[in-house]
Each structure stands twice: as structure tokens, then as C-alpha cells.
Short mmCIF file of C-alpha atoms in Angstrom, two decimals:
data_model
loop_
_atom_site.label_atom_id
_atom_site.label_comp_id
_atom_site.label_asym_id
_atom_site.label_seq_id
_atom_site.Cartn_x
_atom_site.Cartn_y
_atom_site.Cartn_z
CA MET A 1 27.21 -21.29 31.42
CA GLY A 2 24.86 -21.71 28.88
CA SER A 3 24.06 -18.62 26.55
CA ALA A 4 21.74 -15.99 27.55
CA ARG A 5 18.18 -16.80 26.40
CA PRO A 6 16.79 -14.05 24.05
CA SER A 7 15.00 -11.13 25.02
CA PHE A 8 11.09 -10.29 24.16
CA ILE A 9 12.61 -7.21 22.19
CA GLU A 10 15.07 -9.78 20.39
CA LEU A 11 12.32 -12.42 20.01
CA ALA A 12 10.29 -9.60 18.25
CA GLY A 13 12.43 -8.36 16.11
CA ALA A 14 13.55 -11.60 14.72
CA LEU A 15 9.58 -12.67 14.69
CA GLY A 16 8.82 -9.29 12.41
CA GLY A 17 11.85 -10.30 10.24
CA ALA A 18 10.69 -14.04 9.44
CA LEU A 19 7.39 -12.52 8.52
CA ASP A 20 8.49 -9.80 6.08
CA GLU A 21 10.96 -13.02 4.74
CA TRP A 22 7.74 -15.44 4.29
CA SER A 23 5.57 -12.71 2.83
CA ALA A 24 8.00 -11.60 0.39
CA ALA A 25 8.84 -15.17 -0.45
CA VAL A 26 5.36 -15.96 -0.99
CA ARG A 27 4.63 -13.00 -3.33
CA GLN A 28 7.61 -13.76 -5.44
CA ALA A 29 6.30 -17.05 -6.21
CA LEU A 30 2.78 -15.98 -7.00
CA ALA A 31 4.21 -13.42 -9.31
CA GLY A 32 6.31 -15.85 -10.99
CA GLN A 33 3.34 -17.93 -11.54
CA ASN A 34 1.34 -15.13 -12.53
CA ARG A 35 -0.95 -15.74 -9.59
CA TYR A 36 -2.99 -13.42 -7.48
CA GLN A 37 -4.35 -13.17 -3.92
CA ASN A 38 -7.77 -14.05 -4.49
CA TRP A 39 -6.59 -17.17 -6.74
CA LEU A 40 -4.47 -18.30 -3.62
CA ALA A 41 -7.45 -17.87 -1.62
CA ARG A 42 -9.77 -19.67 -3.65
CA ARG A 43 -7.58 -22.73 -3.57
CA LEU A 44 -6.48 -22.56 -0.10
CA GLY A 45 -10.50 -22.18 0.80
CA THR A 46 -9.71 -19.22 3.03
CA PRO A 47 -11.16 -16.01 2.87
CA PRO A 48 -9.15 -13.49 0.58
CA PRO A 49 -8.76 -10.90 3.58
CA ARG A 50 -6.87 -13.55 5.49
CA VAL A 51 -4.35 -14.44 2.65
CA SER A 52 -3.89 -10.26 1.95
CA SER A 53 -2.99 -10.02 5.73
CA TRP A 54 -0.32 -12.67 5.54
CA LEU A 55 1.30 -11.15 2.65
CA ARG A 56 1.74 -7.80 4.81
CA GLY A 57 4.42 -9.42 6.69
CA ARG A 58 5.13 -7.79 9.98
CA GLU A 59 1.92 -5.37 9.37
CA GLN A 60 -0.03 -8.46 9.96
CA VAL A 61 0.58 -8.56 13.65
CA TRP A 62 -1.24 -5.80 14.01
CA LEU A 63 -3.88 -5.32 10.84
CA SER A 64 -5.52 -8.28 11.99
CA GLY A 65 -6.32 -10.89 14.23
CA THR A 66 -5.38 -13.73 11.83
CA ALA A 67 -3.43 -16.33 12.88
CA LEU A 68 0.45 -16.06 11.74
CA PRO A 69 0.95 -18.48 9.11
CA GLY A 70 2.94 -21.39 10.16
CA VAL A 71 4.36 -24.76 8.97
CA GLY A 72 0.48 -26.22 8.10
CA THR A 73 -0.42 -23.04 6.27
CA THR A 74 3.22 -22.76 4.19
CA GLN A 75 2.86 -26.45 3.26
CA SER A 76 -0.77 -26.08 1.72
CA ILE A 77 0.63 -22.99 0.26
CA VAL A 78 3.84 -24.84 -1.64
CA ARG A 79 1.26 -27.84 -2.60
CA GLU A 80 -1.25 -25.49 -4.23
CA LEU A 81 2.08 -23.39 -6.22
CA GLY A 82 3.79 -26.69 -7.12
CA LEU A 83 7.09 -25.19 -5.30
CA ASP A 84 9.86 -27.75 -4.85
CA GLY A 85 13.47 -27.67 -4.08
CA GLU A 86 14.91 -24.86 -2.50
CA SER A 87 12.21 -22.50 -2.67
CA ALA A 88 10.09 -25.01 -0.92
CA ARG A 89 12.29 -25.75 1.81
CA ARG A 90 13.11 -22.08 2.33
CA LEU A 91 9.47 -21.44 3.02
CA VAL A 92 8.78 -24.15 5.37
CA ARG A 93 12.09 -23.21 7.04
CA LEU A 94 10.59 -19.64 7.53
CA ALA A 95 7.27 -21.08 8.86
CA ASP A 96 9.22 -23.03 11.43
CA ARG A 97 10.88 -20.35 12.59
CA ILE A 98 7.66 -18.30 12.87
CA ASP A 99 5.83 -20.98 14.78
CA HIS A 100 9.05 -21.42 17.33
CA LEU A 101 9.16 -17.34 17.76
CA GLN A 102 5.41 -16.98 18.36
CA ALA A 103 5.81 -20.04 21.02
CA GLN A 104 8.71 -18.35 22.85
CA LEU A 105 6.99 -14.71 22.98
CA GLU A 106 3.86 -16.28 24.63
CA GLU A 107 5.61 -17.77 27.05
CA LEU A 108 7.07 -14.65 28.04
CA ARG A 109 3.72 -12.84 27.63
CA PRO A 110 0.89 -15.23 27.79
CA ARG A 111 -2.03 -12.89 27.67
CA ASP A 112 -0.83 -9.64 25.74
CA TRP A 113 1.96 -11.17 23.56
CA ARG A 114 0.75 -9.73 20.60
CA LYS A 115 -0.11 -6.26 21.54
CA ARG A 116 3.76 -5.98 23.19
CA VAL A 117 4.90 -7.37 19.69
CA GLU A 118 3.25 -4.71 17.72
CA GLU A 119 4.40 -1.85 20.05
CA GLN A 120 8.10 -3.09 19.62
CA LEU A 121 8.00 -3.66 15.57
CA ARG A 122 6.07 -0.31 15.04
CA GLY A 123 8.55 1.13 17.02
CA ASP A 124 11.48 0.20 14.92
CA LEU A 125 9.29 1.54 11.82
CA LEU A 126 10.31 4.55 9.61
CA PRO A 127 8.97 7.91 11.16
CA ALA A 128 7.87 9.35 8.00
CA ALA A 129 5.77 8.65 5.36
CA ALA A 130 7.69 9.77 2.43
CA ALA A 131 11.26 9.26 3.72
CA PRO A 132 13.64 10.19 0.84
CA GLU A 133 16.79 9.08 -0.05
CA PRO A 134 19.28 12.30 0.75
CA ALA A 135 18.94 14.84 -1.81
CA PRO A 136 19.98 18.58 -2.01
CA THR A 137 17.79 21.02 0.68
CA ALA A 138 17.85 23.67 -2.27
CA GLY A 139 17.48 26.08 0.72
CA ALA A 140 13.49 25.64 0.75
CA ALA A 141 11.54 27.43 2.72
CA GLU A 142 8.76 25.93 5.17
CA ARG A 143 5.80 25.57 3.34
CA SER A 144 2.40 27.22 4.88
CA GLY A 145 -0.04 25.69 2.66
CA ALA A 146 -3.02 23.41 3.88
CA GLN A 147 -2.88 21.39 7.18
CA ALA A 148 -2.63 17.88 6.87
CA SER A 149 -6.02 16.09 7.47
CA VAL A 150 -4.59 13.01 8.34
CA PRO A 151 -1.60 13.39 11.34
CA VAL A 152 1.71 12.19 10.23
CA ALA A 153 5.40 12.37 11.71
CA VAL A 154 7.34 14.98 9.93
CA ASP A 155 10.81 16.41 10.48
CA PRO A 156 11.01 19.36 12.04
CA VAL A 157 11.68 21.72 8.73
CA PRO A 158 9.11 19.94 6.68
CA GLY A 159 10.19 21.86 3.52
CA ARG A 160 13.40 20.15 3.21
CA TRP A 161 14.60 16.98 2.65
CA ALA A 162 16.33 15.69 5.66
CA SER A 163 19.17 13.27 5.26
CA ARG A 164 18.31 9.39 6.65
CA PRO A 165 20.79 6.88 7.02
CA ARG A 166 19.86 3.77 4.57
CA THR A 167 18.00 1.34 6.46
CA THR A 168 18.04 -2.34 6.11
CA ARG A 169 15.51 -4.36 3.93
CA LEU A 170 12.56 -2.72 5.83
CA VAL A 171 13.17 0.19 3.35
CA ALA A 172 11.77 -1.91 0.52
CA ALA A 173 8.83 -2.16 2.57
CA ALA A 174 8.52 1.03 4.45
CA THR A 175 5.88 2.94 1.84
CA ALA A 176 3.09 0.20 2.62
CA VAL A 177 4.53 -0.16 6.44
CA VAL A 178 4.03 3.61 7.18
CA ALA A 179 0.17 3.07 6.96
CA ALA A 180 0.44 1.41 10.42
CA ALA A 181 3.29 3.34 11.93
CA GLY A 182 0.75 5.51 14.53
CA ILE A 183 -1.96 6.42 12.33
CA VAL A 184 -5.51 5.06 11.65
CA ALA A 185 -6.31 6.87 8.65
CA TYR A 186 -10.33 7.42 8.16
CA LEU A 187 -12.56 8.55 5.23
CA GLY A 188 -14.96 10.60 6.98
CA SER A 189 -13.59 14.01 6.97
CA GLU A 190 -15.99 17.18 7.03
CA ARG A 191 -17.08 18.81 3.89
CA PRO A 192 -15.72 22.21 4.03
CA ASP A 193 -18.50 24.75 2.96
CA HIS A 194 -17.34 25.45 -0.22
CA ASP A 195 -17.04 22.05 -1.81
CA PRO A 196 -19.12 21.72 -4.85
CA GLY A 197 -22.03 20.10 -5.01
CA THR A 198 -21.42 16.45 -4.41
CA ALA A 199 -24.05 15.86 -1.40
CA GLY A 200 -26.43 13.22 -1.82
CA ALA A 201 -24.50 11.51 -4.69
CA THR A 202 -25.48 7.95 -5.13
CA SER A 203 -23.71 6.99 -7.90
CA THR A 204 -19.87 7.98 -9.73
CA PRO A 205 -20.16 11.95 -8.62
CA ALA A 206 -18.76 14.89 -11.00
CA ALA A 207 -15.80 14.99 -8.56
CA VAL A 208 -14.62 11.86 -9.42
CA ARG A 209 -14.54 11.48 -13.33
CA THR A 210 -13.36 8.36 -14.54
CA ARG A 211 -12.13 6.84 -17.34
CA ALA A 212 -15.21 4.40 -17.82
CA GLN A 213 -17.31 8.07 -17.44
CA ARG A 214 -15.76 9.92 -19.91
CA GLY A 215 -15.68 6.97 -22.43
CA THR A 216 -12.22 7.15 -23.49
CA ASP A 217 -9.15 5.36 -22.54
CA ASP A 218 -6.38 6.98 -21.34
CA THR A 219 -4.02 5.30 -21.74
CA GLY A 220 -4.73 2.50 -23.90
CA THR A 221 -5.22 -0.46 -20.77
CA SER A 222 -8.83 -0.32 -20.11
CA GLY A 223 -10.64 -3.66 -19.50
CA SER A 224 -11.92 -5.36 -22.83
CA THR A 225 -15.61 -6.76 -23.38
CA GLY A 226 -15.89 -10.20 -25.20
CA PRO A 227 -18.73 -12.00 -26.63
CA GLY A 228 -21.39 -12.22 -24.16
CA GLY A 229 -20.21 -10.09 -21.26
CA SER A 230 -17.43 -8.76 -19.57
CA ALA A 231 -13.80 -10.35 -19.78
CA PRO A 232 -12.02 -10.19 -16.51
CA ALA A 233 -9.50 -7.50 -16.66
CA LEU A 234 -6.27 -8.80 -15.32
CA GLU A 235 -3.74 -6.75 -13.28
CA GLN A 236 0.20 -8.00 -13.69
CA PRO A 237 2.01 -7.77 -10.62
CA GLY A 238 4.70 -4.86 -9.84
CA LEU A 239 5.05 -1.37 -10.51
CA GLU A 240 3.52 0.33 -13.88
CA LYS A 241 4.70 2.98 -15.75
CA ASN A 242 2.97 5.61 -17.55
CA THR A 243 -0.28 4.59 -16.84
CA LEU A 244 -1.41 8.19 -16.22
CA GLY A 245 0.61 9.42 -19.03
CA PRO A 246 4.75 10.27 -19.42
CA ASP A 247 6.57 10.13 -16.24
CA SER A 248 4.06 8.46 -14.13
CA ARG A 249 4.04 5.56 -11.77
CA CYS A 250 1.48 3.45 -9.84
CA GLY A 251 2.60 1.15 -7.16
CA GLU A 252 1.95 -2.54 -6.50
CA PRO A 253 -1.52 -3.65 -7.15
CA LEU A 254 -3.60 -3.92 -4.01
CA PRO A 255 -6.33 -6.60 -3.30
CA GLY A 256 -10.22 -6.03 -2.23
CA PRO A 257 -12.93 -5.12 -1.62
CA GLU A 258 -14.58 -7.47 -3.88
CA ALA A 259 -13.01 -8.49 -7.08
CA VAL A 260 -11.15 -4.75 -7.14
CA VAL A 261 -7.64 -4.44 -7.34
CA TRP A 262 -6.40 -1.24 -7.08
CA ARG A 263 -3.23 0.75 -7.34
CA VAL A 264 -1.92 4.57 -6.30
CA CYS A 265 -0.47 6.48 -9.03
CA ALA A 266 1.13 9.91 -8.98
CA ARG A 267 2.53 11.82 -12.48
CA VAL A 268 5.32 14.44 -12.88
CA GLU A 269 4.63 16.96 -15.75
CA ALA A 270 6.37 20.06 -16.48
CA GLY A 271 4.03 22.25 -14.90
CA ARG A 272 2.50 20.38 -12.07
CA VAL A 273 2.27 16.91 -9.95
CA SER A 274 -0.93 14.99 -9.98
CA PHE A 275 -2.16 11.84 -8.27
CA ALA A 276 -4.84 9.16 -9.09
CA VAL A 277 -5.99 5.80 -8.22
CA LYS A 278 -6.67 3.13 -10.87
CA LEU A 279 -9.40 0.36 -9.99
CA THR A 280 -9.77 -2.84 -11.79
CA ASN A 281 -12.77 -5.23 -11.42
CA GLN A 282 -11.39 -8.46 -12.33
CA ALA A 283 -14.68 -10.14 -11.70
CA ASP A 284 -15.74 -12.45 -14.71
CA GLY A 285 -19.55 -12.15 -14.46
CA ALA A 286 -21.60 -8.97 -14.59
CA THR A 287 -21.20 -7.77 -11.19
CA THR A 288 -20.23 -3.72 -10.61
CA ALA A 289 -18.15 -3.36 -7.61
CA ARG A 290 -19.50 -0.44 -5.57
CA VAL A 291 -16.39 1.07 -3.93
CA ARG A 292 -15.38 4.42 -2.31
CA VAL A 293 -12.40 6.10 -2.98
CA ARG A 294 -10.43 8.89 -1.64
CA VAL A 295 -7.17 10.37 -2.63
CA GLN A 296 -4.90 12.64 -0.80
CA TYR A 297 -1.09 13.35 -1.75
CA VAL A 298 1.75 13.94 0.22
CA GLN A 299 4.59 16.94 -0.63
CA ALA A 300 7.49 16.88 1.74
CA LYS A 301 6.19 14.06 3.84
CA VAL A 302 3.34 16.10 4.94
CA PHE A 303 -0.45 14.75 3.85
CA HIS A 304 -2.70 17.21 1.93
CA PRO A 305 -6.37 16.91 0.83
CA CYS A 306 -6.89 17.39 -3.05
CA PRO A 307 -7.76 20.76 -4.09
CA MET A 308 -10.62 19.80 -6.29
CA ALA A 309 -12.02 16.49 -4.25
CA PRO A 310 -11.12 16.72 -0.77
CA ASN A 311 -13.57 14.07 0.19
CA ALA A 312 -14.16 10.15 -0.06
CA GLN A 313 -16.26 9.52 -3.37
CA PRO A 314 -18.45 6.60 -4.27
CA VAL A 315 -17.01 4.75 -7.60
CA ASP A 316 -18.60 2.34 -9.63
CA VAL A 317 -16.49 -0.18 -11.36
CA PRO A 318 -17.79 -2.72 -14.04
CA ALA A 319 -17.30 -6.17 -14.01
CA GLY A 320 -14.05 -6.63 -16.70
CA LYS A 321 -13.19 -2.85 -16.46
CA THR A 322 -10.47 -0.91 -15.37
CA VAL A 323 -11.36 2.99 -13.94
CA ILE A 324 -8.98 5.57 -12.82
CA THR A 325 -10.07 8.95 -11.10
CA ASP A 326 -9.38 11.95 -12.42
CA PRO A 327 -5.78 13.44 -11.78
CA GLY A 328 -6.86 16.76 -12.83
CA LEU A 329 -8.94 17.20 -9.45
CA CYS A 330 -5.99 16.22 -7.27
CA SER A 331 -2.97 17.69 -9.00
CA VAL A 332 -0.72 20.92 -7.48
CA PRO A 333 1.73 23.21 -9.06
CA ARG A 334 5.15 21.97 -9.83
CA GLU A 335 7.43 24.06 -7.47
CA ALA A 336 10.92 25.20 -8.62
CA VAL A 337 12.89 23.77 -5.76
CA PRO A 338 13.09 19.73 -4.98
CA PHE A 339 10.37 18.26 -3.14
CA ALA A 340 9.05 14.43 -2.63
CA TYR A 341 5.55 13.71 -3.43
CA GLN A 342 3.21 10.61 -3.30
CA GLY A 343 0.03 9.84 -3.70
CA VAL A 344 -2.21 8.66 -1.27
CA GLY A 345 -5.22 6.66 -1.88
CA TRP A 346 -8.13 4.71 0.29
CA VAL A 347 -10.44 2.27 -1.39
CA VAL A 348 -13.02 0.72 1.17
CA PRO A 349 -16.71 -0.66 0.64
CA ALA A 350 -19.36 1.33 -0.35
CA ASP A 351 -21.10 1.17 3.31
CA ALA A 352 -17.55 1.31 5.02
CA THR A 353 -16.57 4.57 7.19
CA GLY A 354 -13.20 3.55 7.65
CA GLY A 355 -10.17 2.41 6.18
CA SER A 356 -6.31 1.98 5.80
CA TYR A 357 -4.35 4.12 3.05
CA GLU A 358 -1.69 3.13 0.68
CA LEU A 359 0.88 5.08 -0.99
CA SER A 360 2.42 5.66 -4.64
CA PRO A 361 6.04 5.49 -5.54
CA THR A 362 7.80 8.36 -4.35
CA ALA A 363 8.43 11.29 -7.34
CA HIS A 364 11.69 12.71 -6.30
CA VAL A 365 11.14 16.20 -8.34
CA TYR A 366 14.05 18.53 -9.12
CA PRO A 367 13.65 21.55 -11.51
CA ASP A 368 15.30 19.46 -14.47
CA ARG A 369 14.71 15.95 -13.47
CA THR A 370 12.61 13.39 -11.68
CA LEU A 371 13.46 10.43 -9.72
CA TRP A 372 11.04 7.68 -8.65
CA LYS A 373 11.63 5.21 -5.81
CA PRO A 374 10.90 2.63 -6.24
CA ASP A 375 10.89 2.49 -9.80
CA LEU A 376 10.87 -0.47 -12.68
CA LEU A 377 14.36 -1.45 -14.19
#
């Protein structure tokens, strides 16, 4: 008797793994050549959002209706990146596997295979936004602070760090993947009656005091202006260290909208933990990017609004410049017991009313030290 045919669930899991590996390999190839997603989109003649979707691993199944990257697309990417040898062969093998798995899934569920794959892959994800490594509970009590404005799955005792087994390679991508784990985040929350006057703002308001408005460079990395106009400010791939000051981390650069590349950041100080979004306009012309930015924070896996800036704010990012939202408007006192913190950020077009959030690296804050995950070597 022949071997049993793989089930739909097995095929869905294999497709998720192949997409994760393919995306990681392309991101690694781009980083190795100091290239960016927008560059690849231009070379392929493909809209940047499509390339961004391809690089989101299994998330692309549900984040957009874009066709999955197959052999044809991959061969074009290999050609544009000038890959050869085993790295090129591996990418093409992964693409061929994606094509075959998709064909098998379509055969089993011709009308709704993608929806069913989404249900299966989402069910395999980590259930919490800031799942830390096992750490001392320190007897921390449940907190009674502000309720989360974005619903998330939390442990039964949110004030403690629960032990959680190590996972497979999904852990490396779990921070970004959580955005799809049963949540569709939105920007249009109600403004509290006591929110200080931001109504009717048509430009960057006081509630988002940025580096560009203050006229100073807090970290020494602001965009430079060359002869005859703004020179493009470039963002390097990977995490950033000390962008907000000592003991701070910013996540991977994220593309769009327009020519903006942005990161979500967090900083731990002796008396407080603060959060911000860093935005860089990589345009090489004189076009100012107009976006809307919202910042929140996660403490012990519960989402909270920023105390001084709970709502989305318009932000202008001049061409070739970097803007960082004011961490002082999104900071909370540091606790005497261990907690895990993450910054949460949305950056969307100025006229958008919804979007997906991204997270900063996790700060595991102990009374005497901070451990970051992920972190730079």
C-alpha cells in the first residue's frame, strides 16, 4: 500500500513553514547587499506593498490577496539580486515547494483554500503579544490600571510572567506575526473628554513633539541635507541600539507609506520606561511625507494607550529627514518588580482610518537590569 496522502492541516503547516523560510532568505539576501524592499520593487516593476507582503512569511496568506511567491517571481528576484550557488538554488527550491503545496491545497479546497489555511496557521501562532522567556514571577500582583484599548489574548494572571515553552523558528517572527493573531487594530479610537487640545489639528500637533520640530538631534542620526536639497536618509536593516538614548532598542525597519521607513522603539531608564516611533523619509526629492502615527505600549502582555498622547496624530516627515515622536509623551513609571514591556506603533497614510500595528523588541525589566529580546550581539 502507498503512503497516506498528507492532510489539509499538514499541507497548510508545510506551506506556512515554506513561506517563512522563503521570506527570511530574501530578507537576508537584501540585507547582505544593503538593499531595501522599495529597491527590489522598482527592479521588479512591482508595487512596493506586494514586495512587503512577500517578506511577511506566512502572514501574507491573510494580510493581502497578493499571489504567493512562486518559481517565476523567485527567479526574477534571484536575477535582480545577482544570487548564485546554493543560496539561489535554495530560494528556487522553496518557491517550487510553495507552488506544489498551493496546488495541493487548491485541489482539496478549490473555493476557500486560502481562508482555511489562514485559520490553521493563525491557530498555530503564539497567543500573546509580548510572550517573554520564562522569568521569575516575583509575586507581582495583578494590575488595575487602564484597560487595553486593543483586545489581546492574555494569561489568566496578567501581572505575572508565565512560563512558556520554547517554540520553533516562529519565535523569531512572533513579535511581528502577533498583529494577525485574532486582532485587527484600528486608529479611530474615541478621544477622552480630558484630552488636551488636539482637535482640528492640520499639521503635526504638540502631542507629537518630534525631533524635526524641536530642531535638535537627540541621537545624532537625523537626516542630512546636501547641496541643492535633501539627501535621502537611509535606514540600515536590523535592530537599532540606543536610538532613544542609553538602554533603548528599535525594531526592524518597516516600509511605507510612501517613502517612509519606520521602527517602533522602547527605552528603559532608572525611573521610567518610554516608547516612540522613528520615521525616516527616504525620498531623494523635496516631497514631505504626511502620515498618521499612533503609539501605545504593552506591559505584561496588556495593551495600554500612551498617558499623554492616546490618539493617532498627523506627522510630517520632510524628504531626507528622520523624525522621532516624543518619548516623554508615552512613558510610564518603572516598577519595582519584573515586567515585560514593548512599544506599539501604527504608521498609516494621512487619510487612512485603519491599519496594522507593529511591536518593538521586548524589554524584560528587572529591578537591577534589563534584558532585551531580540537584541543585537
